Short mmCIF file of C-alpha atoms in Angstrom, two decimals:
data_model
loop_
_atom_site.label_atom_id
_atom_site.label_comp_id
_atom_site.label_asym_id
_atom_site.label_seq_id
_atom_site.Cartn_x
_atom_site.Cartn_y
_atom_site.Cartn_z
CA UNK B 998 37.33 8.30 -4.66
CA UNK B 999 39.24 7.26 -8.19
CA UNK B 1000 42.34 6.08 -6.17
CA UNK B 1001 40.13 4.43 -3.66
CA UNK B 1002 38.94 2.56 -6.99
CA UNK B 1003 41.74 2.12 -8.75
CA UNK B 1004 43.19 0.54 -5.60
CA UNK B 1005 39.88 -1.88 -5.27
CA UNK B 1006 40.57 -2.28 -9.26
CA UNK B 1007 44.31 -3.58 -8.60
CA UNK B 1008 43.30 -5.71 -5.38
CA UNK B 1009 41.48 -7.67 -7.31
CA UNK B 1010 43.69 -8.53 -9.90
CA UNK B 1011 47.12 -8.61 -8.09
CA UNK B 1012 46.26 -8.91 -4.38
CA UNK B 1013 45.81 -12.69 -3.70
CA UNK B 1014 44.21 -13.54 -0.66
CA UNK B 1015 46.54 -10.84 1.36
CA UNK B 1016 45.80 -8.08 -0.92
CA UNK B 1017 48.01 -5.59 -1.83
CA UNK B 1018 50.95 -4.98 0.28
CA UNK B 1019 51.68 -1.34 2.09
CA UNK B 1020 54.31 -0.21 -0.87
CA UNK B 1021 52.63 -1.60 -3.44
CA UNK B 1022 49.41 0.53 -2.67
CA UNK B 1023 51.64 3.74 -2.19
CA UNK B 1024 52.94 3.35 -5.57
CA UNK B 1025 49.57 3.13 -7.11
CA UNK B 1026 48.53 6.19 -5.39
CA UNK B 1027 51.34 7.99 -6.61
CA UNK B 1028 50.91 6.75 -10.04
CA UNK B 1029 46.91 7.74 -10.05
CA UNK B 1030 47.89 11.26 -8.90
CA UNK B 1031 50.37 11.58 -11.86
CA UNK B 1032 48.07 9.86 -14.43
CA UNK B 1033 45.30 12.64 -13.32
CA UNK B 1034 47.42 15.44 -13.47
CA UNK B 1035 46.25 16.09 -17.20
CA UNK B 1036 42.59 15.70 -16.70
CA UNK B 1037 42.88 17.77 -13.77
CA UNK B 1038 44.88 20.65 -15.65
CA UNK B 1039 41.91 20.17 -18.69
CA UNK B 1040 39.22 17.93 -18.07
CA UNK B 1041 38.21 16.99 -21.43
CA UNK B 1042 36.87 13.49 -21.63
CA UNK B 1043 39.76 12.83 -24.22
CA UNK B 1044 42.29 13.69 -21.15
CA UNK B 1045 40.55 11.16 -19.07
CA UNK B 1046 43.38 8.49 -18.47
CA UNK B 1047 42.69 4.44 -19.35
CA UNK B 1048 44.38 1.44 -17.78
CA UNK B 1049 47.43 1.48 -19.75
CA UNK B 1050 48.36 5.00 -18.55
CA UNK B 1051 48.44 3.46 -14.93
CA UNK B 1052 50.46 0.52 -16.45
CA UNK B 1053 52.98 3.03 -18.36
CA UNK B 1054 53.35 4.94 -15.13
CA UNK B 1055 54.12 1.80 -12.78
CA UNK B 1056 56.92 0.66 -15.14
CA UNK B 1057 58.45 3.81 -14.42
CA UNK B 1058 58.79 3.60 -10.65
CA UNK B 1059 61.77 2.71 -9.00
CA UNK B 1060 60.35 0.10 -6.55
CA UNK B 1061 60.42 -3.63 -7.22
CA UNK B 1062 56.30 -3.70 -5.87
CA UNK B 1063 55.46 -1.72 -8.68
CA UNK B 1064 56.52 -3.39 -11.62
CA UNK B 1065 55.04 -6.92 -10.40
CA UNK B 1066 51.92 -4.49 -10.37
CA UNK B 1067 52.58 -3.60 -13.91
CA UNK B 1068 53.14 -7.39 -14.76
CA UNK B 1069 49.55 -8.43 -13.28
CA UNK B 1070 47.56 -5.39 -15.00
CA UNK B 1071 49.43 -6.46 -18.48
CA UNK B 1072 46.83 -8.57 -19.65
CA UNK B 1073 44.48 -6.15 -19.02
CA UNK B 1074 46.23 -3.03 -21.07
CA UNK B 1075 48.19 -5.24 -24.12
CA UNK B 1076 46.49 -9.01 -23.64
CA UNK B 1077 43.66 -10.65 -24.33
CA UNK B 1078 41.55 -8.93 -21.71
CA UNK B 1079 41.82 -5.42 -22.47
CA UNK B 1080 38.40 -5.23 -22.84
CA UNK B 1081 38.55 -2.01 -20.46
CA UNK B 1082 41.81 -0.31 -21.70
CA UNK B 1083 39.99 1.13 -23.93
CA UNK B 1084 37.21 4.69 -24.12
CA UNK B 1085 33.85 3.89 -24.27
CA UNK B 1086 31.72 4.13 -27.82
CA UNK B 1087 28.57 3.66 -25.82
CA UNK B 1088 26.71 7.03 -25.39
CA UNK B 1089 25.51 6.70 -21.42
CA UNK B 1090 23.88 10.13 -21.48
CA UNK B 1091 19.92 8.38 -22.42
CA UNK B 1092 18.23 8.72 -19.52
CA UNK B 1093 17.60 5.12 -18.99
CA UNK B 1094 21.12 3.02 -19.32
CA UNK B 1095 21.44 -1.11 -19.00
CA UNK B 1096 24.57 -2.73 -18.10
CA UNK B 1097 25.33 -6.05 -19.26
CA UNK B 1098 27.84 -8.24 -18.30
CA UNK B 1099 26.53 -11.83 -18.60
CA UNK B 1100 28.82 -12.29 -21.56
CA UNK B 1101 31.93 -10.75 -20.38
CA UNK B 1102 33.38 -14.47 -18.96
CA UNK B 1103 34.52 -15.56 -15.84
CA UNK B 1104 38.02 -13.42 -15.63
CA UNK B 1105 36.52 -10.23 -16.72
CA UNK B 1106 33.02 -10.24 -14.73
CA UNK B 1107 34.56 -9.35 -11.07
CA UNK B 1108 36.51 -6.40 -12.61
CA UNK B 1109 33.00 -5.53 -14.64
CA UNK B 1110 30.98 -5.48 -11.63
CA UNK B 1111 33.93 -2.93 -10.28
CA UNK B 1112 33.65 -0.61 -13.36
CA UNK B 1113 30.00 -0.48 -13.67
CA UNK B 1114 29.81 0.40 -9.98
CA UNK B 1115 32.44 3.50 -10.41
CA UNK B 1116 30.83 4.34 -13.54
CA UNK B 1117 27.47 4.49 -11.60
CA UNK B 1118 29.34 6.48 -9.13
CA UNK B 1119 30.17 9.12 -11.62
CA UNK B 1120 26.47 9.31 -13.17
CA UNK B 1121 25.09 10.09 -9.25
CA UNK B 1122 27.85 12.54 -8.98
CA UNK B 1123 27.06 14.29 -12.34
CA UNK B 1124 23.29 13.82 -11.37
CA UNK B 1125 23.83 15.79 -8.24
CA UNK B 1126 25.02 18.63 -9.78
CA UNK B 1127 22.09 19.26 -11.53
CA UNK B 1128 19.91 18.68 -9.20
CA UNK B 1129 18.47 15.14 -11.08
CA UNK B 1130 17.85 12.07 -8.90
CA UNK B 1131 19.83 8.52 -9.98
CA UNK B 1132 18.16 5.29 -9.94
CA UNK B 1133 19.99 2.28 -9.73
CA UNK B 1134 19.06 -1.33 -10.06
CA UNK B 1135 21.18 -4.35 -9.39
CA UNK B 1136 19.69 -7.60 -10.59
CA UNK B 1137 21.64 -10.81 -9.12
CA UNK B 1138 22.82 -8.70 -6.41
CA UNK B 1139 23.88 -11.60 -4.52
CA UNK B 1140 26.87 -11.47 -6.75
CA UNK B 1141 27.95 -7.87 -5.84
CA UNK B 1142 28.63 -9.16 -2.25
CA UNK B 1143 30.47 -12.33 -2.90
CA UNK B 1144 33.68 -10.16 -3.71
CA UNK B 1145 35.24 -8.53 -0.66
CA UNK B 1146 35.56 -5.17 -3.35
CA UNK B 1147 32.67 -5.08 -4.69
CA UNK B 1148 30.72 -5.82 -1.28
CA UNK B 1149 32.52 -2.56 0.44
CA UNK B 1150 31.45 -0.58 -2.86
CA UNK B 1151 27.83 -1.90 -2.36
CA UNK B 1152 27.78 -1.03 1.20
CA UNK B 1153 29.37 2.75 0.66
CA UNK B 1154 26.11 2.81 -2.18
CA UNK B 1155 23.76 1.61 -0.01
CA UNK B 1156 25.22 3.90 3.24
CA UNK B 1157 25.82 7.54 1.01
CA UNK B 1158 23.76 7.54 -2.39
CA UNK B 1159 21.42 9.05 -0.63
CA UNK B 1160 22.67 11.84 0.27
CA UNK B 1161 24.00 12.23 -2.85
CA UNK B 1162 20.34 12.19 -4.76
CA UNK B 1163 20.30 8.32 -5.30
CA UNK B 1164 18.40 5.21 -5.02
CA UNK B 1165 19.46 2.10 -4.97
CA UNK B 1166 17.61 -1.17 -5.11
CA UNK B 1167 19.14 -4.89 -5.24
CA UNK B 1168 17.05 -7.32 -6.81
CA UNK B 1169 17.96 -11.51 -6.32
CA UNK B 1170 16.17 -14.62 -6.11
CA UNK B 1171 19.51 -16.16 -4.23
CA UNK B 1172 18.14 -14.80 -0.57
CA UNK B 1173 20.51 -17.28 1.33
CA UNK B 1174 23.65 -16.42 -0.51
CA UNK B 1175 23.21 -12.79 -0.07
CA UNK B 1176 21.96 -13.32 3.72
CA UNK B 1177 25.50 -14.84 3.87
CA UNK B 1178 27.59 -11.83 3.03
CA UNK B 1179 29.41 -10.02 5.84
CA UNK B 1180 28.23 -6.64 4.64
CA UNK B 1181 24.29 -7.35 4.42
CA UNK B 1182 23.49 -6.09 7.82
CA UNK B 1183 25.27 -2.48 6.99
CA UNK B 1184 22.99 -2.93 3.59
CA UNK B 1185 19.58 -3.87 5.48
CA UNK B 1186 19.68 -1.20 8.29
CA UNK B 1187 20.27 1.74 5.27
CA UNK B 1188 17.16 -0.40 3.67
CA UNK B 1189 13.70 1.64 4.11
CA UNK B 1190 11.96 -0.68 1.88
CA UNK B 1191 11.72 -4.56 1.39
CA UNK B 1192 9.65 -6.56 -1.13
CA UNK B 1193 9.59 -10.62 -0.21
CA UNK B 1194 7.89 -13.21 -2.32
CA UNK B 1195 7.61 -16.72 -1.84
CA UNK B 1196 10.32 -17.63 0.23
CA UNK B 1197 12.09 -21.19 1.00
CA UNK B 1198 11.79 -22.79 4.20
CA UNK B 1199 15.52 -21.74 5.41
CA UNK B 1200 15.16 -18.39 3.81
CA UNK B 1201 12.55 -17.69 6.12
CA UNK B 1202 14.23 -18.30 9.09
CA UNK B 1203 17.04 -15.81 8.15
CA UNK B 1204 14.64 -13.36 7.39
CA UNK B 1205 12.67 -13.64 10.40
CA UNK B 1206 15.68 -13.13 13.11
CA UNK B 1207 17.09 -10.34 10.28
CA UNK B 1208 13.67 -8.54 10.22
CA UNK B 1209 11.91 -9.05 13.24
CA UNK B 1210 9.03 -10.95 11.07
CA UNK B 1211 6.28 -13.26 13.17
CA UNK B 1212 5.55 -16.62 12.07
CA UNK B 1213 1.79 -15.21 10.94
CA UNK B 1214 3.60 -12.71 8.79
CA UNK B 1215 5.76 -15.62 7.48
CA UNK B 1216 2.75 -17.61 6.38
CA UNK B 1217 2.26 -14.86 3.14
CA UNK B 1218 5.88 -16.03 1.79
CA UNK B 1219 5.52 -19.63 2.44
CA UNK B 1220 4.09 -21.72 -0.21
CA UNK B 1221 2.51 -18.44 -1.98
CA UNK B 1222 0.91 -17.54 -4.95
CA UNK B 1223 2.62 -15.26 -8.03
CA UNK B 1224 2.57 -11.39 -7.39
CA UNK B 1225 1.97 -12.26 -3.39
CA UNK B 1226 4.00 -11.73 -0.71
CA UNK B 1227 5.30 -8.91 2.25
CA UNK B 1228 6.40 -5.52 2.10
CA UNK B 1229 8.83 -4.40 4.79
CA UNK B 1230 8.17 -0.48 5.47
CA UNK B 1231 10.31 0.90 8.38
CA UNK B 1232 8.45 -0.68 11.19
CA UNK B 1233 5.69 -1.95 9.40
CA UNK B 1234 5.03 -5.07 7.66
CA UNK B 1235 2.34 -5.90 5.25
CA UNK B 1236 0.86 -8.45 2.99
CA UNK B 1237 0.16 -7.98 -0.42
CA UNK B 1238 -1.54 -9.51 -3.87
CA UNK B 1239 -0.35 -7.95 -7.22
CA UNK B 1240 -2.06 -10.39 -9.87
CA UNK B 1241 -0.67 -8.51 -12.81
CA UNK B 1242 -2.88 -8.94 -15.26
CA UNK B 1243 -1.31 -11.02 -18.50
CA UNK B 1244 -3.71 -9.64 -21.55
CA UNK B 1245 -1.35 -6.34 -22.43
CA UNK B 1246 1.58 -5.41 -24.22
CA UNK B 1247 3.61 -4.47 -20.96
CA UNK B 1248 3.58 -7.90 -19.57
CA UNK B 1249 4.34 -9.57 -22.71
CA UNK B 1250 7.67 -7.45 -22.86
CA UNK B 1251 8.55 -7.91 -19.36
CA UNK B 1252 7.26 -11.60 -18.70
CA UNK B 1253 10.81 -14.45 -18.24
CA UNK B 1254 9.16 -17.47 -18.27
CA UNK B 1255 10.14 -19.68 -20.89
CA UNK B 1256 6.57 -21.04 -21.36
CA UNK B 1257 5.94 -17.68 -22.87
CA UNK B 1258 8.61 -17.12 -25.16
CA UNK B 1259 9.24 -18.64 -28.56
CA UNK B 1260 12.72 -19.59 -29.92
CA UNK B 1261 13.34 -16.63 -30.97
CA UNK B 1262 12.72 -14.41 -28.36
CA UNK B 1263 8.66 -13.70 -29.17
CA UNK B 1264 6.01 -14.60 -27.01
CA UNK B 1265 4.44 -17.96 -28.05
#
């Protein structure tokens, strides 16, 4: 599973619309499997290897492949994006954790997206060892599936957490760009439950022929109300009204809308 990432890692930064060639992924594989050794022979999390151990490695293979390898990770072990050549200082043992990565900028947020998804790979695996069941959340999660590597790491989630003791849930307002990903059909059939609010017109339709909804059930996402909408059950389908009520404390920490918030972040 860590060279299937680190190989999804390096795709994405070297491949190119080819991807990585045939050599150049056997001499990452190699390198992985030498870079582990340590851990392997004492895994203490200070053994754990980083990016530039994979970078040190490649420069000392004989092929050509893997030293133009080397030369794309470089920026991301000695330039200015080594944001992830480095070992965490965040303490992701709380029981409730929060990725970020709105800030991260434009080169760094495809290669985020990667990490977080390993690193949530490692909690579930942890998780199922002692018997504790993960939750995950993915808000935006039309973003997940516009990158080919991120997509098949979204669909192995959505097809095997499960069985590992997680649960997954995607969360996006973007319905038509996520219909539009190659992978969403492997993602909806491993789906056993669907919320839908209001919906727009060509939304709909996508949903309709992907769900098997009637035009009646349509009618509760068209044009409808805050808090109303469908859930998708299995084989059933039903409508709903959740009118959450605005007087208390929870909704003023969890409410977006701008109306509601001051300047600084308060509610107005």
């Amino acid at each position: 599973m860590k060279s299937d990432f680190i190989l999804s890692l390096c795709e994405l930064i070297v491949g190119g619309k080819e991807g990585l060639q045939p050599i150049e992924k056997t001499v990452i594989d190699r390198c992985v499997h030498q870079i582990y050794q340590r851990y392997f022979e004492n895994p203490l999390p200070e053994n754990m290897p980083l990016l530039e151990d994979l970078y040190n490695a490649l420069l000392e293979q004989e092929e050509k492949e893997a030293r133009h390898v080397a030369t794309a990770l470089e920026i991301y072990v000695k330039g200015s994006l080594n944001l992830f050549n480095h070992r965490t200082n965040v303490d992701i043992q709380n029981r409730f954790v929060c990725y970020d990565i709105k800030e991260l900028g434009k080169q760094l947020k495809k290669i985020g997206m990667l990490v977080v998804q390993d690193q949530v790979w490692g909690r579930v695996t942890a998780n199922r060892s002692a018997g504790k069941t993960t939750r995950y959340y993915m808000d935006e999660f039309h973003l997940l599936l516009k990158e080919e590597q991120t997509a098949a790491y979204s669909v192995e989630i959505w097809k095997r957490f499960r069985k590992w003791g997680g649960v997954p849930t995607g969360i996006t307002q973007n319905v038509k760009d996520l219909l539009s990903s190659r992978e969403v059909e492997n993602i909806f059939e491993n789906s056993d439950f669907i919320i839908m609010l209001n919906q727009a017109s060509g939304d709909r339709q996508i949903l309709a022929k992907q769900l098997g909804i009637s035009p009646h059930q349509l009618s509760y996402v068209t044009q409808s109300g805050e808090g109303e909408g469908l859930l998708y059950y299995g084989n059933v389908i039903l409508p709903f009204v959740d009118h959450f009520p605005r007087d208390t404390e929870l909704y003023r920490i969890m409410t977006t809308k701008f109306t509601e918030k001051s300047a600084d972040g308060e509610e107005a």
